[in-house]
Each structure stands twice: as structure tokens, then as C-alpha cells.
Coordinates of C-alpha atoms in Angstrom, one line a residue:
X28 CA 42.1 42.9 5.3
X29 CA 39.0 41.3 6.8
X30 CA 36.8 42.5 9.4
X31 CA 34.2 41.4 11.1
X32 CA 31.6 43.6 12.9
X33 CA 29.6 41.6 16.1
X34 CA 26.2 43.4 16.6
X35 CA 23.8 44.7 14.2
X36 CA 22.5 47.6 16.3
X37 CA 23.1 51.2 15.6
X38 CA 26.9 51.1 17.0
X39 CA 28.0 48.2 14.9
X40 CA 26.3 49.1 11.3
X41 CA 27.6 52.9 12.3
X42 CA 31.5 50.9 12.8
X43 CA 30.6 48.8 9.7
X44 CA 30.0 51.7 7.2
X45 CA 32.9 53.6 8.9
X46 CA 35.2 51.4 8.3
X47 CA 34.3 50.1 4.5
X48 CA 34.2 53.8 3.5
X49 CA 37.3 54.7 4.9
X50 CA 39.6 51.7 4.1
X51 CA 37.7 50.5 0.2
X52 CA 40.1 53.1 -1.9
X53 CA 43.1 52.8 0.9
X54 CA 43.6 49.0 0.9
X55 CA 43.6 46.9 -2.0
X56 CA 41.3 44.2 -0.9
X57 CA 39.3 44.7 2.2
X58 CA 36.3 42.8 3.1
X59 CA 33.2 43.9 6.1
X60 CA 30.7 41.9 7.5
X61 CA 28.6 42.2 10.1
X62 CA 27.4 39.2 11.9
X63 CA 24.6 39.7 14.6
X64 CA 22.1 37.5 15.9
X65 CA 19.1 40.0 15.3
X66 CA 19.2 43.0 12.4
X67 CA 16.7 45.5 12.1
X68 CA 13.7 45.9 12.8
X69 CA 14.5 43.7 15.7
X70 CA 17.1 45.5 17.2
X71 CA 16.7 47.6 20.9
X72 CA 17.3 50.6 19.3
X73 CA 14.0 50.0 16.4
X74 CA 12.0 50.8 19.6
X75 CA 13.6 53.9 20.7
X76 CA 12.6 57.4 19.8
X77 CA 16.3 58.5 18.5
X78 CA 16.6 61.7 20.3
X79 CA 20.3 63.0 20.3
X80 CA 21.3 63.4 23.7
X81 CA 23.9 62.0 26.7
X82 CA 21.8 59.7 29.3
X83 CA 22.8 57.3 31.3
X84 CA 26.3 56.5 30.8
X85 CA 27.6 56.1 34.1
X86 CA 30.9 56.9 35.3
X87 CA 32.4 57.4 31.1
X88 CA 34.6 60.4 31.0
X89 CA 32.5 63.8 30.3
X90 CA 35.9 65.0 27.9
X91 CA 34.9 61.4 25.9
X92 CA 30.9 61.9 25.9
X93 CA 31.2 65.4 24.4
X94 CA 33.7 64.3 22.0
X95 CA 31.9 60.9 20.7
X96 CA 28.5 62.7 21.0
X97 CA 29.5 65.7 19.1
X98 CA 31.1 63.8 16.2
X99 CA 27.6 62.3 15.7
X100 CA 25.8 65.5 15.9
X101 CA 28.3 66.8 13.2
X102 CA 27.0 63.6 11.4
X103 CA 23.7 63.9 11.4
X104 CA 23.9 67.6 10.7
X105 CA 25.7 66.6 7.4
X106 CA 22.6 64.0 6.8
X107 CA 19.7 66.0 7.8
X108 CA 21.1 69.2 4.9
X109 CA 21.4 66.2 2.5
X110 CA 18.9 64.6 0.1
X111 CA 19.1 61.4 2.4
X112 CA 17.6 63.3 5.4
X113 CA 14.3 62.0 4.8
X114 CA 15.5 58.3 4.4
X115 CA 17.4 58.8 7.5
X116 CA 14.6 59.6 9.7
X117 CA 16.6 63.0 10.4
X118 CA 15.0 65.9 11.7
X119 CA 16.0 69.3 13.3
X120 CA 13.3 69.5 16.8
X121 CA 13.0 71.8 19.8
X122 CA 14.2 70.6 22.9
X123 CA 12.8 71.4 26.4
X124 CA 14.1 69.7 29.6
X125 CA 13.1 70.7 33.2
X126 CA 13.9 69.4 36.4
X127 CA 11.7 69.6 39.5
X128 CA 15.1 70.0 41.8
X129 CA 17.5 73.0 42.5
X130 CA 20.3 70.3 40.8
X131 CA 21.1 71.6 38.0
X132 CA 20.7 70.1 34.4
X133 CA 24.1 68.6 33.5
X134 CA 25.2 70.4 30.2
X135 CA 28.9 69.7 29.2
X136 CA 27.7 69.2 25.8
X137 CA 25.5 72.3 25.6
X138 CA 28.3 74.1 22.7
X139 CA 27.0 71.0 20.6
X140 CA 23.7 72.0 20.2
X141 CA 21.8 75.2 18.6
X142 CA 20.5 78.1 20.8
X143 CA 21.1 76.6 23.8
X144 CA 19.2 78.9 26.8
X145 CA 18.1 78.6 30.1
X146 CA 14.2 78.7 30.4
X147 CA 12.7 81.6 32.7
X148 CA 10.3 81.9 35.0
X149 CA 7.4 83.0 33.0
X150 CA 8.2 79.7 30.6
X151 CA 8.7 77.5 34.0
X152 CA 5.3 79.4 35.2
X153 CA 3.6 78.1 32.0
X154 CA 4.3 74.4 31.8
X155 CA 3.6 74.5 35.6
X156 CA -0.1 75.6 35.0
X157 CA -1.5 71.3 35.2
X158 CA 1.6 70.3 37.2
X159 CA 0.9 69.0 41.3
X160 CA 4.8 69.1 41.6
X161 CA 6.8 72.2 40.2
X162 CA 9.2 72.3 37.9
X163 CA 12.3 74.6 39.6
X164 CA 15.0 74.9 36.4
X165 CA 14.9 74.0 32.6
X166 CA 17.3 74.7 29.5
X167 CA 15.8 74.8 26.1
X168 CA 17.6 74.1 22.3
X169 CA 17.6 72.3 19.5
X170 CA 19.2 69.0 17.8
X171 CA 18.4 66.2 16.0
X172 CA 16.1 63.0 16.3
X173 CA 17.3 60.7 14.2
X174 CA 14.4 57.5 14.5
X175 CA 16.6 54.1 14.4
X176 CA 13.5 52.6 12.4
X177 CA 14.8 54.4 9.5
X178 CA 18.3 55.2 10.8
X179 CA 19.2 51.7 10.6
X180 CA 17.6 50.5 7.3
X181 CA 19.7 53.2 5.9
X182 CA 22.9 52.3 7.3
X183 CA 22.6 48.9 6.3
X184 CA 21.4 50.1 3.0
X185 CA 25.1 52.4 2.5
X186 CA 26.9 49.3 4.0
X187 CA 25.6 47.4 1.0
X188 CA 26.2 49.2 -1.7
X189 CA 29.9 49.5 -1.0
X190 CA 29.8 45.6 -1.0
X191 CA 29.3 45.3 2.7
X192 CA 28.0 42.0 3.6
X193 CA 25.4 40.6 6.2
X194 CA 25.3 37.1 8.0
X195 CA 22.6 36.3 10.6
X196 CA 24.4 34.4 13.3
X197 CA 24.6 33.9 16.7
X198 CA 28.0 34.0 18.4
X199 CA 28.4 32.4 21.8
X200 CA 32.1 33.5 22.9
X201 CA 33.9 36.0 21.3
X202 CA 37.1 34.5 21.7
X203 CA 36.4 31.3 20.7
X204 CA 35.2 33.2 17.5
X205 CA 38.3 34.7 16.7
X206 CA 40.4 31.5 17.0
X207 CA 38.2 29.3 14.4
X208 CA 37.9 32.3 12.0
X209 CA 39.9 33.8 9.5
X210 CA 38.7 37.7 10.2
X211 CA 42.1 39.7 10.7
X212 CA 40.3 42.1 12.7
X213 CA 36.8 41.5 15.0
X214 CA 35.0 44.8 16.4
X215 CA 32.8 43.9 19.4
X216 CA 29.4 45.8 19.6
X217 CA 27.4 43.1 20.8
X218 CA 26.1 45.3 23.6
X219 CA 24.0 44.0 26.8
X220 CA 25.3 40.3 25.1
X221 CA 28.8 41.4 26.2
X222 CA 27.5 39.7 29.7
X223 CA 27.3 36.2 28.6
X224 CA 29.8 36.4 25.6
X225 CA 32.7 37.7 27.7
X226 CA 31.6 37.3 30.9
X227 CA 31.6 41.2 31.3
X228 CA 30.0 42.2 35.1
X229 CA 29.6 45.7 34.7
X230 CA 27.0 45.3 31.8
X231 CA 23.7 45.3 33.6
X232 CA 20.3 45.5 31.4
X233 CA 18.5 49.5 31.9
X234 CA 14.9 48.3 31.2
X235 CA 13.0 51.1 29.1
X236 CA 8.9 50.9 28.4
X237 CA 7.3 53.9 26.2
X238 CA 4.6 54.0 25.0
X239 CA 3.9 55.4 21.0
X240 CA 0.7 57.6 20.0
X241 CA -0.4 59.6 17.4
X242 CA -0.5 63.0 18.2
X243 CA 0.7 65.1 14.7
X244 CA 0.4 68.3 16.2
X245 CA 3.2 68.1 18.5
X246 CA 6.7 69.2 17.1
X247 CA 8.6 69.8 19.9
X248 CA 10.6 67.4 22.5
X249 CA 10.0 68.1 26.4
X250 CA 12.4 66.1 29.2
X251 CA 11.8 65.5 33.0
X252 CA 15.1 65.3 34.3
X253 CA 13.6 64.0 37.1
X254 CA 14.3 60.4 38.6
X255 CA 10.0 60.1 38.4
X256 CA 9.8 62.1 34.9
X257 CA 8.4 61.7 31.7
X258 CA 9.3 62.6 28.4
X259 CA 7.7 63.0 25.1
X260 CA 9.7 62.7 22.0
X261 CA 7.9 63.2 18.3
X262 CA 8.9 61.0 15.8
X263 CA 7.4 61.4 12.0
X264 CA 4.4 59.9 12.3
X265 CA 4.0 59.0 16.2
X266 CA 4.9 60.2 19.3
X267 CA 7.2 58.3 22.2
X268 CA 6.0 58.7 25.3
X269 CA 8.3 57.5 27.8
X270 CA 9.5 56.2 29.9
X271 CA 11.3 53.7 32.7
X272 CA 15.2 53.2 33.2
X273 CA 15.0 50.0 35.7
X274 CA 18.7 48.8 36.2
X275 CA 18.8 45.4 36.1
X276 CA 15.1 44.4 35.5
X277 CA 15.2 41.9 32.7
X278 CA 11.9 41.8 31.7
X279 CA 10.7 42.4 28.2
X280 CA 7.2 42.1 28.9
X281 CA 4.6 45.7 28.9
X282 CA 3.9 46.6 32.6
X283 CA 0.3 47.8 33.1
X284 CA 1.6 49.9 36.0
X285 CA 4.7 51.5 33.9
X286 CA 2.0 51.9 31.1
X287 CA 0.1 53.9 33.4
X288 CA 2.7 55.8 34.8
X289 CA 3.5 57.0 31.5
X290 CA 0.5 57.8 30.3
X291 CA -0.8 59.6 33.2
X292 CA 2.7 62.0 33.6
X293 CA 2.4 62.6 29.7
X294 CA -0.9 64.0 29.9
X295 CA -0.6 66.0 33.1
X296 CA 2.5 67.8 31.2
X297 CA 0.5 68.2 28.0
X298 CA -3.5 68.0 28.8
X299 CA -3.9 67.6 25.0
X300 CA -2.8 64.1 25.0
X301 CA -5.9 63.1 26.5
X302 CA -7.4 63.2 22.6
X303 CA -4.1 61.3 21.2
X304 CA -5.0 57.8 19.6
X305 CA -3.0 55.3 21.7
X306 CA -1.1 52.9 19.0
X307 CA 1.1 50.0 21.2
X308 CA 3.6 50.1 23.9
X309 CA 7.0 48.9 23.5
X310 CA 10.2 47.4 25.9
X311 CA 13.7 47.1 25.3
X312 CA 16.7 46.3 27.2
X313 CA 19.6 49.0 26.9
X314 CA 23.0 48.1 27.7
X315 CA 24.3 49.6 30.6
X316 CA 28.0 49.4 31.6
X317 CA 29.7 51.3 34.9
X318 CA 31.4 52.9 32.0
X319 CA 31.8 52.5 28.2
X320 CA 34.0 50.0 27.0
X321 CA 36.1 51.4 23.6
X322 CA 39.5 49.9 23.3
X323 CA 42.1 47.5 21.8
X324 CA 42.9 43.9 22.7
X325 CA 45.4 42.1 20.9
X326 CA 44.8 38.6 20.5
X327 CA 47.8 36.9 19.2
X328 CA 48.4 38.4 15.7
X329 CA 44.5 39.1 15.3
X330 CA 43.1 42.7 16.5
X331 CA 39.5 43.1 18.7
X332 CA 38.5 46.6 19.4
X333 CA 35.5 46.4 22.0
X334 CA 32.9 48.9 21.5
X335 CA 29.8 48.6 23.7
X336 CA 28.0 49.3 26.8
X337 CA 26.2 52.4 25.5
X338 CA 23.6 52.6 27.9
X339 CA 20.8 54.9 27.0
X340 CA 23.4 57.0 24.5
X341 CA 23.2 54.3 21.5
X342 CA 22.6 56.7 18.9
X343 CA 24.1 59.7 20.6
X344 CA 27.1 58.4 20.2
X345 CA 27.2 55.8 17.7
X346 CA 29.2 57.2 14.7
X347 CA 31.5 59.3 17.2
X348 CA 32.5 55.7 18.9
X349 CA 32.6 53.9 14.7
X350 CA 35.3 57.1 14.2
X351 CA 37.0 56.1 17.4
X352 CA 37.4 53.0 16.2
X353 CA 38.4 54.0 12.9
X354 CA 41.6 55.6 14.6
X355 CA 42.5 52.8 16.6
X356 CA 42.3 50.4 13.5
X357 CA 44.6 53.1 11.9
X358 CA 46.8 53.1 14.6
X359 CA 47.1 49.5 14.0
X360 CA 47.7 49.3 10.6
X361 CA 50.8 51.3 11.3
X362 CA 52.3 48.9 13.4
X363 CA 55.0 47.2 11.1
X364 CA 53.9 43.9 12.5
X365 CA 50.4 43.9 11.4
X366 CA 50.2 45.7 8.0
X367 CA 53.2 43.4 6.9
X368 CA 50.6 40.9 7.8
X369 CA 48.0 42.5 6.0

């Protein structure tokens, strides 16, 4: 059997390794490779901060969220008690998010996550001490960063070794693709480029500007839920502060007044940051979709399962989509028509 993985982000390495694990002692010859156009570190996801949680995935089903986002927690619960943790870029953090509304904080997947607990009103009183606007409600925990800078090396790294194989390559239609090649099945995670390479109109770009600084003595994450809020996000050795979610704003270029923005609501939530070393600021494009795509289309006697349009959930929900599409590949192997094939 040979597949071929589209996209070198963190959904298409996490479908790569998935698959070549799963199917190397099952099949008797079985070939992966990933073909992308960029690999890391020039992937969207290098420049995010890796912090496990749902965000903006519009209208996907809550039941499919929890389930894809809790089979990655599970995973990188299994990596961060391992000798790879470090590798990885795994680590077990705090997790504090408030909102400034009487909304509450959505929290379907709060079962997921350790000691989840609402904040009270002396811990709301605290972190309203520098604040003009107040924050009303808040839910504390913990879970997992897991920093794509290393997350990714590492993945491709595992892909590798189990004679996994990379090709830099740009693809301009999928379909035409599948016709002049002799891959048996094609797994789509080419992300916001599902809008020119199918042609897809409910990918739209979610353009995201942080900012990184080095600030070591912060170990804990804090989240404005609001539409105007901030976040900071630790890292190993810098700190993300963030951040903009501008649908359909194509630019990739720092914003002076985003930087600003950022800066300023970081250090009126944490006055301490005024003495933090500012390092660079960073953009990326994440691909939003009304909801995410994950299914089978059968092109003549050729499979392609489509996996993208992730949002701002890449790594949330990465290796719970790869195992998704594990089981539909599964499923497809046991259709008479295609294994006889295979």
C-alpha cells in the first residue's frame, strides 16, 4: 500500500506517523510519504505557542472536538511521562482563563483536563488589582503545552526512523495529483491551501500576531476569553504573548498597532512584563473552515481522506484527527474491493 500525506504541518506528520506505525507489522509492504511545500521550521504552527486547548473551530460538532481533542491529550500525556518529553517540547502548565462577560467560559472538554475549578472572587479580585475593565468569571486547570518547534522535529524524526520518507513539493490540484500518481491512498492536510487546491470556500485565513519575550519566571498560562483579550503562554525558554484572530486578513506582515495592543494588554494583566527582554514578533495564518473537514472521498479505485481546516485547534487536535483517519483507512481496507487491490 502506498500513501501519501499532503501537508507537513502538525496534522499531516501526526497522520503520517499514525499511519506507518499502525500498518508497518500489518501489511506486508507499505510505503508513507509526506509531500508538502514547506516543513518545519517553516510551517504556521513553528510560530505558535502549542497550548492544548479548543479555539476557534467554528460550527464542528462539540461530541467530535472533545473526542479528537482528548485523544491528543491522552497522547501527550503518554509523551510528557516518557523519556521523549523533553524532545517533544511537552510540558504539564497551569491554566487560568477569565472572561470580562457574564457568558460563560465554554467547557465541554473540561473532564479532559486535571483539576478543573472555577476561580472565586478573591482570585478574580486579585488579577483585577491593574485591570481598567473587570474580569466577571474564570476557570482554572491544568494540561499540556506541547511547543510545535520541537513537536514537529520530533514527529518527523519518529516518521523517519520507521522508513518514512519526505519530498519537498508543491502540489497545485489535488485531484490532478491523484490521477498522474501511483499513491493508492492520498490524505489531504494541506490546510488554509485547501482554498486554492480544491477550491474549498469555507476555508478563510484567521490571521494571528504574538509577540515572544523572555520572561523565565513565569510558569503559568493566563487566557482572556474576551473578543479584545490577551493571553500569555510560557514556552521553555520564551514567553508568547498574544494575540489577534482577524478572519480573513491575509497579511503576514508585523502590525505596529497589533504589536502594541499586545504588549500593552500583557503588561496591564502582569505589571512584571514591563522588565521582560522583548525578542521578535511573529504572524501566521491559521486555517479556518465553517467547520472541520475529516472524511472519505472515493476517487475511482484510489482513496482521499480530507483532513484539514483546523482553525486555531492545530495541535489540539492533531493526533485525535491522524487516529480518525487511521479508522477510516481501516474501514477501507475492509472493503473487499480495495484490499484485493492492495
Amino acid at each position: 500500500m502506498r500513501v501519501c500525506v499532503l501537508g507537513g504541518g502538525i496534522n499531516g506528520l501526526s497522520c503520517a506517523v499514525s499511519i506507518l506505525e499502525y500498518f508497518k507489522d500489518k501489511l506486508n509492504n507499505v510505503e508513507v510519504i509526506v509531500i508538502s511545500e514547506k516543513f518545519t521550521p517553516n510551517t504556521t504552527g513553528d510560530g505558535s505557542a502549542g497550548l492544548w486547548g479548543p479555539y476557534l473551530l467554528g460550527d464542528t460538532s462539540a461530541a467530535k472536538v472533545h473526542q479528537w481533542s482528548k485523544d491528543t491529550h491522552d497522547f501527550l500525556e503518554k509523551l510528557w511521562i516518557s523519556e521523549d518529553a523533553e524532545e517533544a517540547g511537552v510540558c504539564l502548565i497551569p491554566v487560568t482563563r477569565v472572561a470580562t462577560t457574564d457568558t460563560p467560559i465554554a467547557d465541554f472538554w473540561k473532564d479532559i483536563v486535571y483539576g478543573f475549578q472555577h476561580l472565586t472572587q478573591t482570585q478574580l479580585n486579585e488579577l483585577n488589582r491593574y485591570r481598567e475593565k473587570e474580569f466577571k468569571s474564570g476557570i482554572q486547570f491544568m494540561t499540556f503545552t506541547s511547543e510545535p518547534r520541537l513537536l514537529l522535529p520530533y514527529l518527523m524524526k519518529r516518521f523517519q526512523r520507521q522508513g518514512g520518507r519526505i519530498l519537498e513539493q508543491k502540489i497545485e490540484n489535488i485531484y490532478n495529483f491523484i490521477k498522474v500518481t501511483d499513491y493508492d491512498v492520498v490524505i489531504n492536510c494541506v490546510g488554509l491551501g485547501a482554498l486554492k487546491l480544491l477550491n474549498d470556500t469555507n476555508m478563510y485565513p484567521i490571521r494571528g500576531q504574538v509577540s515572544r519575550i523572555k520572561a523565565p519566571w513565569l510558569y503559568s498560562v493566563l487566557l482572556d476569553e474576551s473578543d479584545d483579550g490577551n493571553y500569555i503562554i510560557p514556552n521553555s525558554t520564551t514567553v508568547v504573548l498574544g494575540g489577534t484572530h482577524q478572519e480573513n486578513n491575509f497579511n503576514t506582515s508585523v502590525c505596529s498597532k497589533d504589536k502594541k495592543f499586545i504588549l500593552d494588554g500583557c503588561k496591564h494583566i502582569i505589571p512584571a512584563l514591563n522588565d521582560a527582554q522583548h525578542l521578535y514578533d511573529w504572524v501566521g495564518l491559521r486555517p479556518g473552515r465553517t467547520s472541520v473537514r475529516l472524511e472519505l472521498e472515493q476517487c475511482g479505485e484510489k482513496l482521499l481522506i480530507h483532513n484539514y481546516g483546523h482553525g486555531g485547534s492545530g495541535v489540539t487536535l492533531a493526533w485525535g484527527c491522524a487516529q480518525e483517519v487511521l479508522n477510516i483507512l481501516e474501514n477501507a481496507l475492509n472493503n473487499y474491493k480495495l484490499r484485493s487491490k492492495l
